[in-house]
Amino acid sequence: MKNPLLLALFLVGTVALPDRSSRGTQELTNDGLTGTSQAILSFFDQRLAVVYPVIQRFKSLITLDPYNVTKTWIGSDICSYRGFHCDNPPDNTTAVTVASIDFNGFQLSAPSIEGFIDQFPDLALFHVNSNNFGGTVPSKIVNLRYLYELDISNNRFTGQFPTAVVGMSGLTFLDIRFNSFSGSIPPQILGQNLEVLFINDNGFTASLPEIPGDGTSTTHILFLTFANNKFNGPLPRSILRSMSTLTEVLFLNNDFTGCIPHEIGFLTGASVIDIGGNKLTGPLPLSLMCLEKVEQVNFAGNLLFGAIPEAVCMLLRDNLVNLSLSNNYFTHVGPWCRGLLDRGVLDVSNNCIPFFPGQRSMQECAEFFVKPKKYYCPHMWFHSFFSCRYSHISSSSSSAFMPMVAPSP
């Protein structure tokens, strides 16, 4: 081309015009925000070009970066940014997109993740454990159709339970531990198709809701933790009845009251059950003997009393590693349970068992038992009910397993 003006226009067009196809080189100004005349970036896929300004905007909000993570967030190769991982999205196996974000342990500080997590349409995993992110969880995450793991634990999030996750059918892992969430939790989350639900170490209050439905539905949750909150009221029977798949369940250090429901015997898959540090009362239910896989049981620090059921000690003795009943008001230990004491499995310290070392004073025990109506369960026969493979035991023969009623000290 001999005309200098035409030649100049031709060169500008070949450098600046982006490729509009869904795959191939995509171009954007280096800052991705203002569109000022800086170096032109080329992106491998349009989906990467779309999230580039989102990342740069979030980068500008970060106030602390002790490991210099964000220094790698430069240039068009987003898939090499530290904490970002690319893959092919389910709807287009030839495209490349940001599929997961993993900031675990980066200790980044930012006032909010609003406008960040919710702007990655193909995101499947979002892990930001141990950072200093604040604010609330964006409601628009409900639009992340591929998201199945959400871990925002150990941050500074506040507000109510992030209700946007309710109804996200693909979500299987939800971890919001060690934040400052408060209020109640929606009952629907307990009936959702989750495998992991960690909500411990927040400021949740009120009573735990019953699982919606007719009481016959089951959930697939394997790990469930409500520990170290301010939940009160009784343990919901529907939660215990519907979660036979649970491997670990932690209710410790709340303000639960009432008696331990016999439905705890439905937790047949559990290896760890911890309900210590509450205000539960009454005798131990006989249905505990149905927990064939249980290894760790902690009922310490409650208001439980009566005899420790011999059936529980006898039928669970092979798997039990620890059965902590300390700091209660139990009054009798039979021969099978004494066997667990000798093995160091059973802890009954600071109870009201006559002639046992390390027990409460007689005065303290007497003060407790002088107020029976305050601590006794309204339907005592429920504690003799069990539904498991040992149910062939007749009512007459099962009397050998019934807890003995020891005299008050």
mmCIF file of C-alpha atoms in Angstrom:
data_model
loop_
_atom_site.group_PDB
_atom_site.id
_atom_site.type_symbol
_atom_site.label_atom_id
_atom_site.label_comp_id
_atom_site.label_asym_id
_atom_site.label_seq_id
_atom_site.Cartn_x
_atom_site.Cartn_y
_atom_site.Cartn_z
ATOM 1 C CA MET A 1 0.000 0.000 0.000
ATOM 2 C CA LYS A 2 1.601 3.247 -1.146
ATOM 3 C CA ASN A 3 -0.821 5.514 0.680
ATOM 4 C CA PRO A 4 0.607 6.072 4.231
ATOM 5 C CA LEU A 5 -2.842 6.836 5.712
ATOM 6 C CA LEU A 6 -4.363 3.577 4.466
ATOM 7 C CA LEU A 7 -1.355 1.658 5.694
ATOM 8 C CA ALA A 8 -1.705 3.149 9.202
ATOM 9 C CA LEU A 9 -5.412 2.292 9.391
ATOM 10 C CA PHE A 10 -4.710 -1.259 8.304
ATOM 11 C CA LEU A 11 -2.082 -1.766 11.034
ATOM 12 C CA VAL A 12 -4.342 -0.369 13.781
ATOM 13 C CA GLY A 13 -7.163 -2.698 12.761
ATOM 14 C CA THR A 14 -5.007 -5.817 12.826
ATOM 15 C CA VAL A 15 -3.701 -5.042 16.356
ATOM 16 C CA ALA A 16 -6.758 -3.748 18.221
ATOM 17 C CA LEU A 17 -9.781 -5.657 16.930
ATOM 18 C CA PRO A 18 -10.630 -8.616 19.187
ATOM 19 C CA ASP A 19 -11.593 -12.042 17.911
ATOM 20 C CA ARG A 20 -15.294 -12.536 18.657
ATOM 21 C CA SER A 21 -15.206 -16.330 18.559
ATOM 22 C CA SER A 22 -15.755 -18.312 21.783
ATOM 23 C CA ARG A 23 -12.300 -19.825 21.513
ATOM 24 C CA GLY A 24 -9.086 -18.360 20.303
ATOM 25 C CA THR A 25 -7.202 -15.194 21.138
ATOM 26 C CA GLN A 26 -9.202 -12.563 23.029
ATOM 27 C CA GLU A 27 -7.754 -9.110 23.689
ATOM 28 C CA LEU A 28 -8.218 -6.533 26.422
ATOM 29 C CA THR A 29 -6.374 -3.539 27.780
ATOM 30 C CA ASN A 30 -3.896 -4.396 30.505
ATOM 31 C CA ASP A 31 -5.787 -2.708 33.334
ATOM 32 C CA GLY A 32 -9.101 -4.320 32.325
ATOM 33 C CA LEU A 33 -11.022 -1.526 34.060
ATOM 34 C CA THR A 34 -10.656 1.872 32.468
ATOM 35 C CA GLY A 35 -9.871 0.937 28.920
ATOM 36 C CA THR A 36 -6.983 3.434 28.853
ATOM 37 C CA SER A 37 -4.302 3.085 26.219
ATOM 38 C CA GLN A 38 -2.036 0.462 27.787
ATOM 39 C CA ALA A 39 -0.563 -2.749 26.446
ATOM 40 C CA ILE A 40 -3.091 -5.009 24.735
ATOM 41 C CA LEU A 41 -3.548 -8.455 26.351
ATOM 42 C CA SER A 42 -4.447 -11.575 24.420
ATOM 43 C CA PHE A 43 -6.525 -14.268 26.133
ATOM 44 C CA PHE A 44 -6.746 -17.906 25.154
ATOM 45 C CA ASP A 45 -10.518 -17.963 25.576
ATOM 46 C CA GLN A 46 -13.287 -15.388 25.766
ATOM 47 C CA ARG A 47 -14.362 -16.765 29.176
ATOM 48 C CA LEU A 48 -10.974 -15.825 30.564
ATOM 49 C CA ALA A 49 -11.200 -12.345 29.084
ATOM 50 C CA VAL A 50 -14.562 -11.842 30.814
ATOM 51 C CA VAL A 51 -13.242 -12.615 34.322
ATOM 52 C CA TYR A 52 -9.965 -10.690 33.944
ATOM 53 C CA PRO A 53 -11.450 -7.322 34.992
ATOM 54 C CA VAL A 54 -13.283 -9.075 37.854
ATOM 55 C CA ILE A 55 -9.973 -10.330 39.221
ATOM 56 C CA GLN A 56 -8.260 -6.980 38.798
ATOM 57 C CA ARG A 57 -11.111 -5.179 40.527
ATOM 58 C CA PHE A 58 -10.936 -7.575 43.469
ATOM 59 C CA LYS A 59 -7.157 -7.188 43.561
ATOM 60 C CA SER A 60 -7.593 -3.453 44.047
ATOM 61 C CA LEU A 61 -9.726 -4.124 47.151
ATOM 62 C CA ILE A 62 -7.158 -6.312 48.895
ATOM 63 C CA THR A 63 -5.547 -4.444 51.780
ATOM 64 C CA LEU A 64 -3.182 -7.148 53.025
ATOM 65 C CA ASP A 65 -1.247 -9.777 51.076
ATOM 66 C CA PRO A 66 1.522 -11.195 53.297
ATOM 67 C CA TYR A 67 2.588 -13.857 50.799
ATOM 68 C CA ASN A 68 2.542 -11.591 47.719
ATOM 69 C CA VAL A 69 -0.083 -13.756 46.069
ATOM 70 C CA THR A 70 -1.578 -10.943 44.015
ATOM 71 C CA LYS A 71 1.776 -10.159 42.405
ATOM 72 C CA THR A 72 1.142 -13.198 40.215
ATOM 73 C CA TRP A 73 -2.203 -11.762 39.043
ATOM 74 C CA ILE A 74 -0.628 -9.966 36.094
ATOM 75 C CA GLY A 75 -1.000 -10.533 32.398
ATOM 76 C CA SER A 76 -3.322 -12.606 30.294
ATOM 77 C CA ASP A 77 -2.366 -16.081 31.542
ATOM 78 C CA ILE A 78 -5.064 -16.228 34.207
ATOM 79 C CA CYS A 79 -4.673 -19.988 34.538
ATOM 80 C CA SER A 80 -1.198 -19.395 35.993
ATOM 81 C CA TYR A 81 -2.422 -16.903 38.605
ATOM 82 C CA ARG A 82 -1.808 -18.251 42.078
ATOM 83 C CA GLY A 83 -5.096 -19.486 43.533
ATOM 84 C CA PHE A 84 -6.922 -19.764 40.203
ATOM 85 C CA HIS A 85 -7.379 -23.071 38.409
ATOM 86 C CA CYS A 86 -8.727 -23.603 34.900
ATOM 87 C CA ASP A 87 -10.582 -26.451 33.258
ATOM 88 C CA ASN A 88 -13.113 -27.179 30.541
ATOM 89 C CA PRO A 89 -16.675 -26.193 31.548
ATOM 90 C CA PRO A 90 -19.400 -28.849 31.375
ATOM 91 C CA ASP A 91 -21.322 -26.969 28.685
ATOM 92 C CA ASN A 92 -18.350 -26.707 26.272
ATOM 93 C CA THR A 93 -15.519 -29.207 26.548
ATOM 94 C CA THR A 94 -13.374 -27.231 24.105
ATOM 95 C CA ALA A 95 -13.529 -23.977 26.058
ATOM 96 C CA VAL A 96 -11.226 -22.963 28.923
ATOM 97 C CA THR A 97 -12.522 -21.212 32.025
ATOM 98 C CA VAL A 98 -11.780 -20.562 35.699
ATOM 99 C CA ALA A 99 -13.251 -23.645 37.344
ATOM 100 C CA SER A 100 -11.971 -23.291 40.903
ATOM 101 C CA ILE A 101 -10.553 -20.687 43.257
ATOM 102 C CA ASP A 102 -8.419 -21.851 46.171
ATOM 103 C CA PHE A 103 -7.109 -19.129 48.501
ATOM 104 C CA ASN A 104 -6.765 -21.399 51.552
ATOM 105 C CA GLY A 105 -4.232 -20.013 53.986
ATOM 106 C CA PHE A 106 -3.305 -16.952 51.904
ATOM 107 C CA GLN A 107 -4.326 -14.566 54.739
ATOM 108 C CA LEU A 108 -5.611 -12.005 52.272
ATOM 109 C CA SER A 109 -7.665 -9.130 53.640
ATOM 110 C CA ALA A 110 -10.598 -7.573 51.804
ATOM 111 C CA PRO A 111 -13.796 -5.936 53.049
ATOM 112 C CA SER A 112 -16.050 -8.076 50.873
ATOM 113 C CA ILE A 113 -16.241 -10.766 48.200
ATOM 114 C CA GLU A 114 -19.328 -9.135 46.685
ATOM 115 C CA GLY A 115 -18.828 -8.785 42.953
ATOM 116 C CA PHE A 116 -16.096 -11.402 42.964
ATOM 117 C CA ILE A 117 -17.250 -14.967 43.617
ATOM 118 C CA ASP A 118 -20.610 -14.308 41.957
ATOM 119 C CA GLN A 119 -18.949 -13.177 38.706
ATOM 120 C CA PHE A 120 -17.404 -16.546 37.796
ATOM 121 C CA PRO A 121 -20.254 -18.311 35.976
ATOM 122 C CA ASP A 122 -18.382 -21.617 35.593
ATOM 123 C CA LEU A 123 -17.052 -21.842 39.158
ATOM 124 C CA ALA A 124 -17.227 -25.303 40.737
ATOM 125 C CA LEU A 125 -15.086 -24.870 43.870
ATOM 126 C CA PHE A 126 -14.514 -21.811 46.047
ATOM 127 C CA HIS A 127 -12.144 -22.354 48.982
ATOM 128 C CA VAL A 128 -10.979 -19.324 50.995
ATOM 129 C CA ASN A 129 -10.243 -20.870 54.372
ATOM 130 C CA SER A 130 -8.096 -18.763 56.735
ATOM 131 C CA ASN A 131 -8.238 -15.321 55.187
ATOM 132 C CA ASN A 132 -9.648 -12.020 56.429
ATOM 133 C CA PHE A 133 -12.616 -11.517 54.144
ATOM 134 C CA GLY A 134 -15.587 -9.684 55.604
ATOM 135 C CA GLY A 135 -19.098 -8.594 54.768
ATOM 136 C CA THR A 136 -21.880 -10.962 53.835
ATOM 137 C CA VAL A 137 -22.088 -13.798 51.346
ATOM 138 C CA PRO A 138 -23.399 -12.459 48.017
ATOM 139 C CA SER A 139 -26.924 -13.574 47.210
ATOM 140 C CA LYS A 140 -26.010 -13.911 43.524
ATOM 141 C CA ILE A 141 -23.993 -17.065 44.182
ATOM 142 C CA VAL A 142 -27.290 -18.842 43.628
ATOM 143 C CA ASN A 143 -26.585 -18.357 39.926
ATOM 144 C CA LEU A 144 -23.399 -20.443 40.056
ATOM 145 C CA ARG A 145 -24.909 -23.555 38.562
ATOM 146 C CA TYR A 146 -21.752 -25.698 38.797
ATOM 147 C CA LEU A 147 -20.720 -24.791 42.352
ATOM 148 C CA TYR A 148 -20.500 -27.886 44.535
ATOM 149 C CA GLU A 149 -17.921 -26.912 47.193
ATOM 150 C CA LEU A 150 -18.080 -23.689 49.203
ATOM 151 C CA ASP A 151 -15.547 -23.190 51.999
ATOM 152 C CA ILE A 152 -15.447 -19.712 53.554
ATOM 153 C CA SER A 153 -14.346 -20.869 57.003
ATOM 154 C CA ASN A 154 -12.106 -18.909 59.329
ATOM 155 C CA ASN A 155 -12.835 -15.427 58.003
ATOM 156 C CA ARG A 156 -14.771 -12.387 59.231
ATOM 157 C CA PHE A 157 -18.124 -12.886 57.521
ATOM 158 C CA THR A 158 -21.159 -11.567 59.349
ATOM 159 C CA GLY A 159 -24.930 -11.445 59.051
ATOM 160 C CA GLN A 160 -27.518 -14.166 58.847
ATOM 161 C CA PHE A 161 -26.993 -17.669 57.524
ATOM 162 C CA PRO A 162 -26.201 -17.347 53.779
ATOM 163 C CA THR A 163 -29.629 -18.373 52.555
ATOM 164 C CA ALA A 164 -28.519 -18.152 48.924
ATOM 165 C CA VAL A 165 -27.077 -21.663 49.286
ATOM 166 C CA VAL A 166 -30.504 -23.072 50.105
ATOM 167 C CA GLY A 167 -31.823 -24.767 47.014
ATOM 168 C CA MET A 168 -28.449 -25.010 45.257
ATOM 169 C CA SER A 169 -28.992 -28.623 44.255
ATOM 170 C CA GLY A 170 -25.410 -29.221 43.160
ATOM 171 C CA LEU A 171 -23.852 -28.087 46.433
ATOM 172 C CA THR A 172 -22.397 -31.015 48.402
ATOM 173 C CA PHE A 173 -19.838 -29.297 50.676
ATOM 174 C CA LEU A 174 -20.628 -26.254 52.820
ATOM 175 C CA ASP A 175 -18.149 -24.989 55.405
ATOM 176 C CA ILE A 176 -18.841 -21.668 57.143
ATOM 177 C CA ARG A 177 -17.010 -22.391 60.410
ATOM 178 C CA PHE A 178 -15.208 -19.777 62.487
ATOM 179 C CA ASN A 179 -17.029 -16.669 61.316
ATOM 180 C CA SER A 180 -19.513 -14.310 62.971
ATOM 181 C CA PHE A 181 -22.791 -15.470 61.461
ATOM 182 C CA SER A 182 -25.780 -15.137 63.771
ATOM 183 C CA GLY A 183 -29.500 -15.764 64.002
ATOM 184 C CA SER A 184 -31.110 -19.076 63.098
ATOM 185 C CA ILE A 185 -30.477 -21.564 60.327
ATOM 186 C CA PRO A 186 -33.089 -22.366 57.663
ATOM 187 C CA PRO A 187 -34.634 -25.824 58.062
ATOM 188 C CA GLN A 188 -34.307 -26.501 54.332
ATOM 189 C CA ILE A 189 -30.527 -26.708 54.578
ATOM 190 C CA LEU A 190 -30.833 -29.823 56.751
ATOM 191 C CA GLY A 191 -32.808 -31.628 54.073
ATOM 192 C CA GLN A 192 -30.519 -30.585 51.251
ATOM 193 C CA ASN A 193 -28.323 -33.014 49.335
ATOM 194 C CA LEU A 194 -25.170 -32.121 51.262
ATOM 195 C CA GLU A 195 -22.407 -34.474 52.303
ATOM 196 C CA VAL A 196 -20.605 -32.015 54.584
ATOM 197 C CA LEU A 197 -22.199 -29.246 56.674
ATOM 198 C CA PHE A 198 -19.884 -27.357 59.037
ATOM 199 C CA ILE A 199 -21.444 -24.368 60.813
ATOM 200 C CA ASN A 200 -19.616 -24.557 64.123
ATOM 201 C CA ASP A 201 -17.930 -21.655 65.921
ATOM 202 C CA ASN A 202 -20.325 -18.892 64.931
ATOM 203 C CA GLY A 203 -22.978 -17.004 66.877
ATOM 204 C CA PHE A 204 -26.087 -18.905 65.811
ATOM 205 C CA THR A 205 -28.917 -18.889 68.326
ATOM 206 C CA ALA A 206 -32.490 -20.173 68.655
ATOM 207 C CA SER A 207 -33.399 -23.836 68.495
ATOM 208 C CA LEU A 208 -32.422 -26.173 65.703
ATOM 209 C CA PRO A 209 -35.304 -26.636 63.273
ATOM 210 C CA GLU A 210 -36.865 -29.937 62.452
ATOM 211 C CA ILE A 211 -36.219 -31.243 58.949
ATOM 212 C CA PRO A 212 -39.185 -30.406 56.687
ATOM 213 C CA GLY A 213 -41.284 -33.323 55.544
ATOM 214 C CA ASP A 214 -43.193 -36.244 56.985
ATOM 215 C CA GLY A 215 -40.288 -37.498 59.054
ATOM 216 C CA THR A 216 -39.551 -40.476 56.804
ATOM 217 C CA SER A 217 -37.091 -38.781 54.436
ATOM 218 C CA THR A 218 -33.357 -39.365 54.746
ATOM 219 C CA THR A 219 -30.399 -37.143 54.014
ATOM 220 C CA HIS A 220 -26.921 -37.968 52.769
ATOM 221 C CA ILE A 221 -24.906 -35.840 55.183
ATOM 222 C CA LEU A 222 -21.734 -37.563 56.374
ATOM 223 C CA PHE A 223 -20.208 -34.845 58.574
ATOM 224 C CA LEU A 224 -22.339 -32.436 60.615
ATOM 225 C CA THR A 225 -21.059 -29.915 63.156
ATOM 226 C CA PHE A 226 -23.164 -27.480 65.201
ATOM 227 C CA ALA A 227 -20.519 -27.077 67.913
ATOM 228 C CA ASN A 228 -19.611 -23.882 69.752
ATOM 229 C CA ASN A 229 -22.674 -21.806 68.955
ATOM 230 C CA LYS A 230 -25.605 -20.752 71.128
ATOM 231 C CA PHE A 231 -28.273 -23.180 69.950
ATOM 232 C CA ASN A 232 -30.904 -23.975 72.563
ATOM 233 C CA GLY A 233 -33.986 -26.112 73.009
ATOM 234 C CA PRO A 234 -34.182 -29.878 72.489
ATOM 235 C CA LEU A 235 -32.210 -31.968 70.045
ATOM 236 C CA PRO A 236 -34.485 -32.302 66.988
ATOM 237 C CA ARG A 237 -35.703 -35.853 66.615
ATOM 238 C CA SER A 238 -35.985 -35.548 62.844
ATOM 239 C CA ILE A 239 -32.293 -34.740 62.486
ATOM 240 C CA LEU A 240 -31.323 -37.876 64.363
ATOM 241 C CA ARG A 241 -33.950 -40.015 62.679
ATOM 242 C CA SER A 242 -33.123 -38.925 59.127
ATOM 243 C CA MET A 243 -29.324 -39.010 59.198
ATOM 244 C CA SER A 244 -28.324 -42.640 59.435
ATOM 245 C CA THR A 245 -25.454 -41.916 57.033
ATOM 246 C CA LEU A 246 -23.724 -39.525 59.428
ATOM 247 C CA THR A 247 -20.125 -40.417 60.205
ATOM 248 C CA GLU A 248 -19.469 -37.576 62.636
ATOM 249 C CA VAL A 249 -21.989 -35.386 64.448
ATOM 250 C CA LEU A 250 -20.943 -32.640 66.851
ATOM 251 C CA PHE A 251 -23.455 -30.781 69.033
ATOM 252 C CA LEU A 252 -20.989 -29.861 71.791
ATOM 253 C CA ASN A 253 -20.808 -26.560 73.653
ATOM 254 C CA ASN A 254 -24.259 -25.140 73.011
ATOM 255 C CA ASP A 255 -27.281 -24.683 75.284
ATOM 256 C CA PHE A 256 -29.362 -27.722 74.298
ATOM 257 C CA THR A 257 -31.848 -28.784 76.946
ATOM 258 C CA GLY A 258 -34.269 -31.634 77.541
ATOM 259 C CA CYS A 259 -33.536 -35.334 77.319
ATOM 260 C CA ILE A 260 -31.507 -37.269 74.759
ATOM 261 C CA PRO A 261 -34.154 -38.657 72.378
ATOM 262 C CA HIS A 262 -34.180 -42.367 71.642
ATOM 263 C CA GLU A 263 -33.777 -41.464 67.950
ATOM 264 C CA ILE A 264 -30.057 -41.124 68.602
ATOM 265 C CA GLY A 265 -30.021 -44.883 68.016
ATOM 266 C CA PHE A 266 -30.718 -44.227 64.335
ATOM 267 C CA LEU A 267 -27.198 -42.827 63.857
ATOM 268 C CA THR A 268 -26.011 -46.293 62.943
ATOM 269 C CA GLY A 269 -23.236 -45.076 60.661
ATOM 270 C CA ALA A 270 -21.671 -42.676 63.158
ATOM 271 C CA SER A 271 -18.185 -43.227 64.525
ATOM 272 C CA VAL A 272 -18.059 -39.933 66.471
ATOM 273 C CA ILE A 273 -20.932 -38.430 68.492
ATOM 274 C CA ASP A 274 -20.222 -35.433 70.700
ATOM 275 C CA ILE A 275 -23.003 -33.736 72.673
ATOM 276 C CA GLY A 276 -20.825 -32.582 75.559
ATOM 277 C CA GLY A 277 -21.077 -29.204 77.226
ATOM 278 C CA ASN A 278 -24.839 -28.705 77.065
ATOM 279 C CA LYS A 279 -27.737 -28.868 79.544
ATOM 280 C CA LEU A 280 -29.208 -32.227 78.584
ATOM 281 C CA THR A 281 -30.765 -34.240 81.380
ATOM 282 C CA GLY A 282 -32.393 -37.580 82.139
ATOM 283 C CA PRO A 283 -30.954 -41.102 81.834
ATOM 284 C CA LEU A 284 -29.018 -42.407 78.855
ATOM 285 C CA PRO A 285 -31.385 -43.963 76.274
ATOM 286 C CA LEU A 286 -31.072 -47.702 75.768
ATOM 287 C CA SER A 287 -31.040 -47.095 71.993
ATOM 288 C CA LEU A 288 -27.361 -46.150 72.266
ATOM 289 C CA MET A 289 -26.638 -49.859 71.985
ATOM 290 C CA CYS A 290 -27.715 -49.665 68.328
ATOM 291 C CA LEU A 291 -24.639 -47.577 67.461
ATOM 292 C CA GLU A 292 -22.603 -50.496 66.190
ATOM 293 C CA LYS A 293 -19.893 -48.385 64.525
ATOM 294 C CA VAL A 294 -19.411 -45.738 67.181
ATOM 295 C CA GLU A 295 -15.896 -45.265 68.536
ATOM 296 C CA GLN A 296 -15.977 -41.878 70.259
ATOM 297 C CA VAL A 297 -18.907 -40.758 72.428
ATOM 298 C CA ASN A 298 -18.853 -37.614 74.540
ATOM 299 C CA PHE A 299 -21.772 -36.732 76.816
ATOM 300 C CA ALA A 300 -19.599 -34.983 79.399
ATOM 301 C CA GLY A 301 -20.646 -31.728 81.026
ATOM 302 C CA ASN A 302 -24.419 -32.181 81.011
ATOM 303 C CA LEU A 303 -27.086 -32.915 83.659
ATOM 304 C CA LEU A 304 -27.481 -36.637 82.941
ATOM 305 C CA PHE A 305 -28.200 -39.023 85.797
ATOM 306 C CA GLY A 306 -29.229 -42.547 86.721
ATOM 307 C CA ALA A 307 -27.409 -45.782 85.998
ATOM 308 C CA ILE A 308 -25.159 -46.214 82.984
ATOM 309 C CA PRO A 309 -26.957 -48.876 80.872
ATOM 310 C CA GLU A 310 -25.148 -52.189 81.006
ATOM 311 C CA ALA A 311 -26.443 -53.044 77.520
ATOM 312 C CA VAL A 312 -24.587 -50.071 76.070
ATOM 313 C CA CYS A 313 -21.301 -51.069 77.684
ATOM 314 C CA MET A 314 -21.721 -54.729 76.750
ATOM 315 C CA LEU A 315 -22.789 -54.369 73.115
ATOM 316 C CA LEU A 316 -20.471 -51.497 72.175
ATOM 317 C CA ARG A 317 -17.375 -52.644 74.040
ATOM 318 C CA ASP A 318 -15.523 -53.957 70.979
ATOM 319 C CA ASN A 319 -15.503 -50.693 69.005
ATOM 320 C CA LEU A 320 -15.554 -48.072 71.742
ATOM 321 C CA VAL A 321 -12.328 -46.136 72.178
ATOM 322 C CA ASN A 322 -13.693 -43.382 74.394
ATOM 323 C CA LEU A 323 -16.971 -42.990 76.284
ATOM 324 C CA SER A 324 -16.859 -39.766 78.287
ATOM 325 C CA LEU A 325 -19.628 -39.326 80.851
ATOM 326 C CA SER A 326 -17.724 -37.073 83.231
ATOM 327 C CA ASN A 327 -19.240 -34.043 84.940
ATOM 328 C CA ASN A 328 -22.775 -35.407 85.125
ATOM 329 C CA TYR A 329 -24.815 -36.977 87.949
ATOM 330 C CA PHE A 330 -24.713 -40.729 87.231
ATOM 331 C CA THR A 331 -25.210 -42.939 90.243
ATOM 332 C CA HIS A 332 -24.401 -46.526 89.244
ATOM 333 C CA VAL A 333 -21.870 -48.485 87.190
ATOM 334 C CA GLY A 334 -22.419 -52.209 86.526
ATOM 335 C CA PRO A 335 -19.852 -54.939 85.798
ATOM 336 C CA TRP A 336 -19.758 -54.501 82.006
ATOM 337 C CA CYS A 337 -19.223 -50.768 82.372
ATOM 338 C CA ARG A 338 -16.584 -51.382 85.040
ATOM 339 C CA GLY A 339 -14.762 -53.408 82.413
ATOM 340 C CA LEU A 340 -14.638 -50.323 80.198
ATOM 341 C CA LEU A 341 -13.368 -48.335 83.167
ATOM 342 C CA ASP A 342 -10.543 -50.826 83.660
ATOM 343 C CA ARG A 343 -9.577 -50.496 79.987
ATOM 344 C CA GLY A 344 -9.496 -46.702 80.214
ATOM 345 C CA VAL A 345 -12.405 -46.357 77.774
ATOM 346 C CA LEU A 346 -15.062 -45.046 80.158
ATOM 347 C CA ASP A 347 -14.663 -41.799 82.095
ATOM 348 C CA VAL A 348 -17.133 -41.245 84.932
ATOM 349 C CA SER A 349 -15.193 -38.670 86.940
ATOM 350 C CA ASN A 350 -17.123 -35.990 88.812
ATOM 351 C CA ASN A 351 -20.435 -37.838 89.027
ATOM 352 C CA CYS A 352 -22.408 -39.160 92.008
ATOM 353 C CA ILE A 353 -21.341 -42.823 92.065
ATOM 354 C CA PRO A 354 -21.006 -44.043 95.666
ATOM 355 C CA PHE A 355 -17.557 -45.242 96.775
ATOM 356 C CA PHE A 356 -15.935 -44.215 93.478
ATOM 357 C CA PRO A 357 -12.923 -41.885 93.511
ATOM 358 C CA GLY A 358 -13.095 -38.435 91.971
ATOM 359 C CA GLN A 359 -16.837 -37.923 92.440
ATOM 360 C CA ARG A 360 -18.911 -34.882 93.383
ATOM 361 C CA SER A 361 -19.487 -34.163 97.031
ATOM 362 C CA MET A 362 -22.535 -35.688 98.718
ATOM 363 C CA GLN A 363 -23.946 -32.212 99.262
ATOM 364 C CA GLU A 364 -23.659 -31.310 95.585
ATOM 365 C CA CYS A 365 -25.355 -34.535 94.532
ATOM 366 C CA ALA A 366 -28.109 -34.121 97.105
ATOM 367 C CA GLU A 367 -28.847 -30.600 95.908
ATOM 368 C CA PHE A 368 -29.251 -31.929 92.375
ATOM 369 C CA PHE A 369 -31.571 -34.829 93.221
ATOM 370 C CA VAL A 370 -33.786 -32.777 95.503
ATOM 371 C CA LYS A 371 -35.246 -31.118 92.398
ATOM 372 C CA PRO A 372 -36.411 -34.144 90.381
ATOM 373 C CA LYS A 373 -39.162 -32.384 88.417
ATOM 374 C CA LYS A 374 -36.648 -29.961 86.991
ATOM 375 C CA TYR A 375 -34.526 -32.697 85.427
ATOM 376 C CA TYR A 376 -36.733 -35.734 84.824
ATOM 377 C CA CYS A 377 -37.990 -36.553 81.333
ATOM 378 C CA PRO A 378 -41.732 -36.408 80.611
ATOM 379 C CA HIS A 379 -41.802 -39.768 78.777
ATOM 380 C CA MET A 380 -39.344 -41.955 80.629
ATOM 381 C CA TRP A 381 -40.360 -45.102 78.741
ATOM 382 C CA PHE A 382 -38.830 -43.626 75.572
ATOM 383 C CA HIS A 383 -35.411 -44.300 77.046
ATOM 384 C CA SER A 384 -36.154 -48.032 77.014
ATOM 385 C CA PHE A 385 -37.108 -48.018 73.334
ATOM 386 C CA PHE A 386 -34.658 -49.156 70.686
ATOM 387 C CA SER A 387 -34.967 -50.081 67.026
ATOM 388 C CA CYS A 388 -32.020 -52.015 65.646
ATOM 389 C CA ARG A 389 -30.851 -55.557 65.086
ATOM 390 C CA TYR A 390 -31.044 -56.225 68.794
ATOM 391 C CA SER A 391 -34.820 -55.724 68.744
ATOM 392 C CA HIS A 392 -35.366 -59.498 68.811
ATOM 393 C CA ILE A 393 -34.727 -59.285 72.544
ATOM 394 C CA SER A 394 -38.060 -59.724 74.247
ATOM 395 C CA SER A 395 -39.302 -57.218 76.737
ATOM 396 C CA SER A 396 -38.842 -59.741 79.537
ATOM 397 C CA SER A 397 -35.278 -60.644 78.659
ATOM 398 C CA SER A 398 -34.379 -57.048 77.924
ATOM 399 C CA SER A 399 -35.105 -56.230 81.531
ATOM 400 C CA ALA A 400 -31.599 -57.471 82.242
ATOM 401 C CA PHE A 401 -30.323 -54.545 80.231
ATOM 402 C CA MET A 402 -32.564 -51.924 81.754
ATOM 403 C CA PRO A 403 -30.816 -49.192 83.710
ATOM 404 C CA MET A 404 -31.015 -49.762 87.426
ATOM 405 C CA VAL A 405 -32.578 -47.017 89.503
ATOM 406 C CA ALA A 406 -29.979 -46.264 92.115
ATOM 407 C CA PRO A 407 -30.910 -44.527 95.341
ATOM 408 C CA SER A 408 -30.103 -40.886 95.586
ATOM 409 C CA PRO A 409 -26.933 -40.301 97.561
#
